[in-house]
mmCIF file of C-alpha atoms in Angstrom:
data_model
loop_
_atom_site.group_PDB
_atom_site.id
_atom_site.type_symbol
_atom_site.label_atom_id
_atom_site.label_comp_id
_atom_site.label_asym_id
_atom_site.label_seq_id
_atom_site.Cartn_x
_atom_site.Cartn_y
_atom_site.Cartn_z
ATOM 1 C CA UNK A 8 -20.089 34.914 1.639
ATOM 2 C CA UNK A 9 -21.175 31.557 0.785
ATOM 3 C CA UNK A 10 -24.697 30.520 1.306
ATOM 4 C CA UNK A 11 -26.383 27.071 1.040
ATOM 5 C CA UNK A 12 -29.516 27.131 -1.412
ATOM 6 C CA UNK A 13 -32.982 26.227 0.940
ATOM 7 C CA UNK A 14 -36.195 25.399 -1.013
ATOM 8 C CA UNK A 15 -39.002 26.041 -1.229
ATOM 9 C CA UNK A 16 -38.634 29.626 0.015
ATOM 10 C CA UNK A 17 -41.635 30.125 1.195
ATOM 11 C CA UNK A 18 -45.172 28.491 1.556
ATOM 12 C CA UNK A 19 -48.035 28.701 2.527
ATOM 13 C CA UNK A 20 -50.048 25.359 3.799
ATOM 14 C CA UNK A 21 -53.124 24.513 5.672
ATOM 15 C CA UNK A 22 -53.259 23.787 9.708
ATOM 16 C CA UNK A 23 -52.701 19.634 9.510
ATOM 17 C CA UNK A 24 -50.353 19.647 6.974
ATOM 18 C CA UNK A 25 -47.119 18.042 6.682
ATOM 19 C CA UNK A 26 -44.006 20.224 5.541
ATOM 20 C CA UNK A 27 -40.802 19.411 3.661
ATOM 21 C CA UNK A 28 -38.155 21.399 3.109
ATOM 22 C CA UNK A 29 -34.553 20.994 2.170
ATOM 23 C CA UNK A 30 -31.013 22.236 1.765
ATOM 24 C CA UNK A 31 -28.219 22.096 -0.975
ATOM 25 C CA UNK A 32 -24.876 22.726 -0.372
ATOM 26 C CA UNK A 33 -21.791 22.494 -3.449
ATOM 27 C CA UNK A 34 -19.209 21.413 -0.633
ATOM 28 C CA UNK A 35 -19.400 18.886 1.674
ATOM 29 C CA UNK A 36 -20.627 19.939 5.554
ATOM 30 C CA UNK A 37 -19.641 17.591 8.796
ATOM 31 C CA UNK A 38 -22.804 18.937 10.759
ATOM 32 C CA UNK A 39 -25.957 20.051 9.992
ATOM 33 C CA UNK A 40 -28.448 22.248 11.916
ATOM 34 C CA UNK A 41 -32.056 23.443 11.776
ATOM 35 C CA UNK A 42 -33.085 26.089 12.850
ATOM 36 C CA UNK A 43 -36.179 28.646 13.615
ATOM 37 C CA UNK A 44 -36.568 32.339 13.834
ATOM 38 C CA UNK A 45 -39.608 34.228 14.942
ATOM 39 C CA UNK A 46 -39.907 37.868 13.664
ATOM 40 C CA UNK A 47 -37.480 40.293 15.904
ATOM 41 C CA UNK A 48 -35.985 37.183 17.551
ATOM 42 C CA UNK A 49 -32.588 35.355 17.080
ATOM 43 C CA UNK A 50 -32.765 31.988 15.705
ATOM 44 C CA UNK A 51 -33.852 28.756 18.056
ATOM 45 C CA UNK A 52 -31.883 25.343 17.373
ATOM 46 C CA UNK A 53 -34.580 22.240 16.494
ATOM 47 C CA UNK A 54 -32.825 19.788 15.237
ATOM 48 C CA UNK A 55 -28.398 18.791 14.775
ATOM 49 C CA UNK A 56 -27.106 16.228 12.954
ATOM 50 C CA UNK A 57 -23.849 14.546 13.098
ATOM 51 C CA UNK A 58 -23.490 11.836 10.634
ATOM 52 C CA UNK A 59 -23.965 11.080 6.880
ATOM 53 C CA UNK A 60 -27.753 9.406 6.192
ATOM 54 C CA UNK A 61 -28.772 10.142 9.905
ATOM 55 C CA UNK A 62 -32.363 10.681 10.486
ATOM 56 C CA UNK A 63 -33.134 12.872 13.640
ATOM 57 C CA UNK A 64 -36.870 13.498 15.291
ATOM 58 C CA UNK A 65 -37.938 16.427 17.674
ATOM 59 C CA UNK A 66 -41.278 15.792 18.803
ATOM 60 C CA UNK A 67 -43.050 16.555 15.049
ATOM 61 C CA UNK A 68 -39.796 17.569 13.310
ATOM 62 C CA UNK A 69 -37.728 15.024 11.307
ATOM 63 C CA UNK A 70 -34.553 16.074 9.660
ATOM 64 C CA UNK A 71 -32.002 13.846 8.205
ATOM 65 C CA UNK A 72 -28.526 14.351 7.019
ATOM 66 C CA UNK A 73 -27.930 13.665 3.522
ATOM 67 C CA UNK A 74 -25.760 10.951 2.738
ATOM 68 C CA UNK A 75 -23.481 12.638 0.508
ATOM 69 C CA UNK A 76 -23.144 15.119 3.366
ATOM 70 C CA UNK A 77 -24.221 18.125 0.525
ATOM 71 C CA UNK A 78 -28.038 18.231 1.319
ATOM 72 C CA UNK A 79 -30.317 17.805 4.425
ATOM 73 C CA UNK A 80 -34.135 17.511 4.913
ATOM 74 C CA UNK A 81 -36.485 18.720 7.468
ATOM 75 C CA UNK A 82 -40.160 17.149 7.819
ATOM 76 C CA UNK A 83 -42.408 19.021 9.955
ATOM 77 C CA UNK A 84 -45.934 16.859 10.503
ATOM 78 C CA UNK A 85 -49.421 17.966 11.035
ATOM 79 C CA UNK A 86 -48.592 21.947 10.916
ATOM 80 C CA UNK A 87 -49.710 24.011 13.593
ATOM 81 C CA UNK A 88 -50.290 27.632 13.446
ATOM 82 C CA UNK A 89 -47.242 27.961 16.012
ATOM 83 C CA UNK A 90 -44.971 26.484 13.321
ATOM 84 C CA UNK A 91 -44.702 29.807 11.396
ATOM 85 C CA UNK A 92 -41.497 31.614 10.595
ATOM 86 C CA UNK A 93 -38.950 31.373 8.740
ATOM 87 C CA UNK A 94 -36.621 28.540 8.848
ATOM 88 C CA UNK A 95 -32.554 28.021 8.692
ATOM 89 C CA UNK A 96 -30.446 25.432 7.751
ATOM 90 C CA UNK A 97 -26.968 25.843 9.020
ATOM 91 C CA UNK A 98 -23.780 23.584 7.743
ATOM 92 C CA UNK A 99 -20.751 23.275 9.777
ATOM 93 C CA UNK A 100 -17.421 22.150 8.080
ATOM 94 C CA UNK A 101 -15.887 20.768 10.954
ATOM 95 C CA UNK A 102 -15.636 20.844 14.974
ATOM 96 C CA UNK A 103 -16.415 24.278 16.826
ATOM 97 C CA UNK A 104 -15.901 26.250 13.105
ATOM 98 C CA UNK A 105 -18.533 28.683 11.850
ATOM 99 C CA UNK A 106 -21.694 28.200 10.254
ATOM 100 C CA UNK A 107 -22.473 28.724 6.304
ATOM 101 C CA UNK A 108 -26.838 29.654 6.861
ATOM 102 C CA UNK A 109 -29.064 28.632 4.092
ATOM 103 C CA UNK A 110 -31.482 31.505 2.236
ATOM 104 C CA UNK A 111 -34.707 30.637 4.726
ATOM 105 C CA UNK A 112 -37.432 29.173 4.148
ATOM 106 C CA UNK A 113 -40.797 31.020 5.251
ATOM 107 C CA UNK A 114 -43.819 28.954 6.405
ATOM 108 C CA UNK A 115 -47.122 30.630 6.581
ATOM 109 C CA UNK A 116 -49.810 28.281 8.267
ATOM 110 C CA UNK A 117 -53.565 28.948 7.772
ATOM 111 C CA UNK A 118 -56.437 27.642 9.717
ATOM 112 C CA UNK B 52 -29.917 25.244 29.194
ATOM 113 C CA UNK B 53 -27.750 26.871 26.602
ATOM 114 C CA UNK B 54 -29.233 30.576 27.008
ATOM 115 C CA UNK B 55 -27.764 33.239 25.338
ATOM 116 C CA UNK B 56 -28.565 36.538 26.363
ATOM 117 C CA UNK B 57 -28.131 40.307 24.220
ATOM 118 C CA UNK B 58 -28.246 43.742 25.899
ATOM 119 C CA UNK B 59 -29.600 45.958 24.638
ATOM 120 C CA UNK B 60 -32.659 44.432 22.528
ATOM 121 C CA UNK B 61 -33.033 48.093 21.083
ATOM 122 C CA UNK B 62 -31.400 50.604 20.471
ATOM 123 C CA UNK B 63 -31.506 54.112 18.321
ATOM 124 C CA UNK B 64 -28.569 56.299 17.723
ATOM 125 C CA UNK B 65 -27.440 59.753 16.200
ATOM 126 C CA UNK B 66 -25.034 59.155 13.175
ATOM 127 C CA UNK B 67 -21.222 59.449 14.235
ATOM 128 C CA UNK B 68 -21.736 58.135 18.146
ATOM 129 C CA UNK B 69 -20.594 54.518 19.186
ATOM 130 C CA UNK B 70 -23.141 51.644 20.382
ATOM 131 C CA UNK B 71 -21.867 48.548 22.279
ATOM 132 C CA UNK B 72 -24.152 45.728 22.176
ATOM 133 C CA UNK B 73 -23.579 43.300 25.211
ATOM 134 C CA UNK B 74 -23.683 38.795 24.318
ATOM 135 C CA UNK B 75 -23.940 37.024 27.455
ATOM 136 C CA UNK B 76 -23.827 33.084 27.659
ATOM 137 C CA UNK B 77 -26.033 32.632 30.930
ATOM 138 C CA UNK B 78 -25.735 28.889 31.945
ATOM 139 C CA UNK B 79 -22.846 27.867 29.889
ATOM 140 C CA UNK B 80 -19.034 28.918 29.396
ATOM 141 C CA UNK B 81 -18.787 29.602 25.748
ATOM 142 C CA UNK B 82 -15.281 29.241 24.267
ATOM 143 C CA UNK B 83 -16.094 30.636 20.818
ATOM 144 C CA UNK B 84 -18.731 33.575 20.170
ATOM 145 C CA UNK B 85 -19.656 34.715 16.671
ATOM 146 C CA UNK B 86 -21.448 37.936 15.628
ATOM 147 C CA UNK B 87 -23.788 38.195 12.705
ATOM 148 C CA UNK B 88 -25.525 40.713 11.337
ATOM 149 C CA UNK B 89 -28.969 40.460 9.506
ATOM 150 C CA UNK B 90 -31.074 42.919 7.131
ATOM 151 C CA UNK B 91 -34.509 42.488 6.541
ATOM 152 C CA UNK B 92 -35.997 39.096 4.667
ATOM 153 C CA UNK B 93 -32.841 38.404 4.783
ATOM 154 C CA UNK B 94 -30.209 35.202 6.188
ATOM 155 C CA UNK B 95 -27.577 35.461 8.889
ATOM 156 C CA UNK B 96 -24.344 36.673 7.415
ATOM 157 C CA UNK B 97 -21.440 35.703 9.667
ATOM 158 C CA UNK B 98 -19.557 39.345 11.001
ATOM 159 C CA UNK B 99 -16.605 37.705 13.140
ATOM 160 C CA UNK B 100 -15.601 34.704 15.101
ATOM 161 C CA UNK B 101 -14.284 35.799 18.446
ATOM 162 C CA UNK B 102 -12.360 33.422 21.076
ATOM 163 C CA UNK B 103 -12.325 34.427 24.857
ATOM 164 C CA UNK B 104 -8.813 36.266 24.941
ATOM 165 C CA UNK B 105 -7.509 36.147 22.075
ATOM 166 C CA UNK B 106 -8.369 38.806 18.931
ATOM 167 C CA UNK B 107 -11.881 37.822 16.781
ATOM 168 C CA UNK B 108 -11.336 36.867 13.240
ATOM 169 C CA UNK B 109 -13.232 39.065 10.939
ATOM 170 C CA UNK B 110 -15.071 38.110 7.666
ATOM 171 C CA UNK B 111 -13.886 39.227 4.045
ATOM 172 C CA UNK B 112 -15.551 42.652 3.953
ATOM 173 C CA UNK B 113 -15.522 43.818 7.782
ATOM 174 C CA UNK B 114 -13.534 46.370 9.007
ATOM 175 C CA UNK B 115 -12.536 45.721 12.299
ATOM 176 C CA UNK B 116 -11.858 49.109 13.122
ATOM 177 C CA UNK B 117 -15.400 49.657 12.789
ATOM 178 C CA UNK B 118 -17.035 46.725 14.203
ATOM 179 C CA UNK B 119 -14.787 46.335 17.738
ATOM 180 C CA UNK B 120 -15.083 42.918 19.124
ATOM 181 C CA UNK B 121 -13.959 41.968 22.808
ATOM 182 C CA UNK B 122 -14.076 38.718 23.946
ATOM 183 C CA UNK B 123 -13.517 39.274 27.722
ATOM 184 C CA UNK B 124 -14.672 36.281 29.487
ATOM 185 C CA UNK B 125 -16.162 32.690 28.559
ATOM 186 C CA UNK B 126 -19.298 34.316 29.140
ATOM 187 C CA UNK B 127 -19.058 37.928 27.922
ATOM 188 C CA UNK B 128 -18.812 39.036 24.152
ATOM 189 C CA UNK B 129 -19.421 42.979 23.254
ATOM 190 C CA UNK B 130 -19.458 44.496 19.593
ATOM 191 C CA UNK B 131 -19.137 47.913 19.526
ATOM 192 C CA UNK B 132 -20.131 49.379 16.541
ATOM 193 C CA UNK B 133 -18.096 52.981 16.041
ATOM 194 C CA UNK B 134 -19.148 55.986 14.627
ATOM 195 C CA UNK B 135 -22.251 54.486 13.630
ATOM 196 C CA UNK B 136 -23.528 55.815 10.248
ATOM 197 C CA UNK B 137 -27.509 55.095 8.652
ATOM 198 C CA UNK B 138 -26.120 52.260 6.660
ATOM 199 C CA UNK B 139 -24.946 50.262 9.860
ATOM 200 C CA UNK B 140 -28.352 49.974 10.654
ATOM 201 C CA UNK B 141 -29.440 46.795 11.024
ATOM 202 C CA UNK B 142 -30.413 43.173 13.486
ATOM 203 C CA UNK B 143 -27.101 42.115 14.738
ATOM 204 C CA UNK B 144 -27.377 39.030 16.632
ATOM 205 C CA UNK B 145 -24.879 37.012 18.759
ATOM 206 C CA UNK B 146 -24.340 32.649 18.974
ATOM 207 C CA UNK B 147 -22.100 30.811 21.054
ATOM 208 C CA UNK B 148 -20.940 27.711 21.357
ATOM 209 C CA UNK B 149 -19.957 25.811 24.424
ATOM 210 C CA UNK B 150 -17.397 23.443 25.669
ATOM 211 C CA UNK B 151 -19.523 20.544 26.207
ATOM 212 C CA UNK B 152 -21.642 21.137 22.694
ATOM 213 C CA UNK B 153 -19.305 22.669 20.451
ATOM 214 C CA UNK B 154 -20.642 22.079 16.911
ATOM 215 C CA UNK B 155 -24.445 23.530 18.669
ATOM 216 C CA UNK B 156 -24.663 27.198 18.114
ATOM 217 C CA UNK B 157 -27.084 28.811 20.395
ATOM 218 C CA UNK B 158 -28.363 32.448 19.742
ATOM 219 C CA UNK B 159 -28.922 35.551 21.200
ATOM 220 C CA UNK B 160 -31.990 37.367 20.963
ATOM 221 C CA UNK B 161 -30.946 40.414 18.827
ATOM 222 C CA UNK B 162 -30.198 43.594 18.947
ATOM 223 C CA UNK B 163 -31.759 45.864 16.608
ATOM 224 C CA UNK B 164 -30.102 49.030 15.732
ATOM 225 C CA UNK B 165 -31.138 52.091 14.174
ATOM 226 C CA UNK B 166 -29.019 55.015 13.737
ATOM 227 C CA UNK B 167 -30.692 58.143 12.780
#
């Protein structure tokens, strides 16, 4: 199946840091969602977005829906080594339909 | 709120035997459930959609003969994977999505299944 195209996929950063990653998509999404996933665990939601060019915060998280409703960003400020794992964007094509994940992105934090 | 619960977390099987993995939506009546399945380093990759009584809707590739989906409740989902074989090893983990928040998916914890 389809898959939306997540970069960087992976990195490693320093405690402190700030984070960026983002999404591509070839079709246009309706919703976009963030999410985390610890090893052995299913993923946690962080972060939904509804509309085209919104911008979304979640205590250190940012994420913002791209206004040509193909891409999305997330922002994650002044790492912690809590913020490791790997990472999921999600687009949604419409109400209550299924999700198209991205590839992951993997964060490795080091002190 | 929005807990999603699996049963069981692990479990290990002979080849040819059946495993039913339980998806429970805990504090929430969840209209739609989906089951995906995930190998290692890997994404999600969407198995079936499955509304409470009515038949799930499988993704190109499935069989639905092998991967049994019941949708008996708004708060009760089971997969039953039949006559399991090595290759169906894998995570497979459960989302739903409720009434109130229905673009939201909100996962299960997994259930990780090996079959011998």
């Amino acid at each position: 199946g389809q898959q939306l195209n997540q970069s960087p996929q992976s990195m490693f950063i320093q405690e402190g840091e700030d984070v960026s990653m983002n999404c591509t998509s070839s079709s246009i999404f309706n919703t976009w969602l963030w999410y985390k996933q610890d090893p052995g665990e299913g993923p946690v939601l962080l972060i939904a977005l509804y509309k085209a060019g919104e911008l979304t915060s979640n205590g250190r998280l940012t994420a913002q829906f791209g206004i040509t409703r193909k891409d999305s960003f997330l922002n994650i400020s002044a790492s912690i080594p809590s913020d490791v794992g790997i990472y999921f964007c999600a687009g949604s094509p419409g109400t209550a339909s299924k999700l198209t994940f991205g590839t992951g992105t993997r964060l490795q934090v080091t002190l | 709120g929005a807990v999603v619960s699996q049963h069981p977390s692990r479990v290990i099987c002979k080849s040819g035997t059946s495993v039913k993995i339980e998806c429970r939506s805990l504090d929430f009546q969840a209209t739609t459930m989906f089951w995906y399945r995930q190998f290692p380093k890997q994404s999600l990759m969407l198995m079936a959609t499955s509304n409470e009584g009515s038949k799930a809707t499988y993704e190109q590739g499935v069989e639905k003969d092998k991967f049994l989906i019941n949708h008996a409740s708004l708060t009760l989902s089971t997969l039953t994977v039949t006559s399991a074989h090595p290759e169906d090893s894998s995570f497979y983990i459960c989302s739903a999505s409720s009434t109130v928040r229905v673009d939201e998916q909100f996962f299960g914890p997994g259930t990780r299944l090996t079959v011998l």
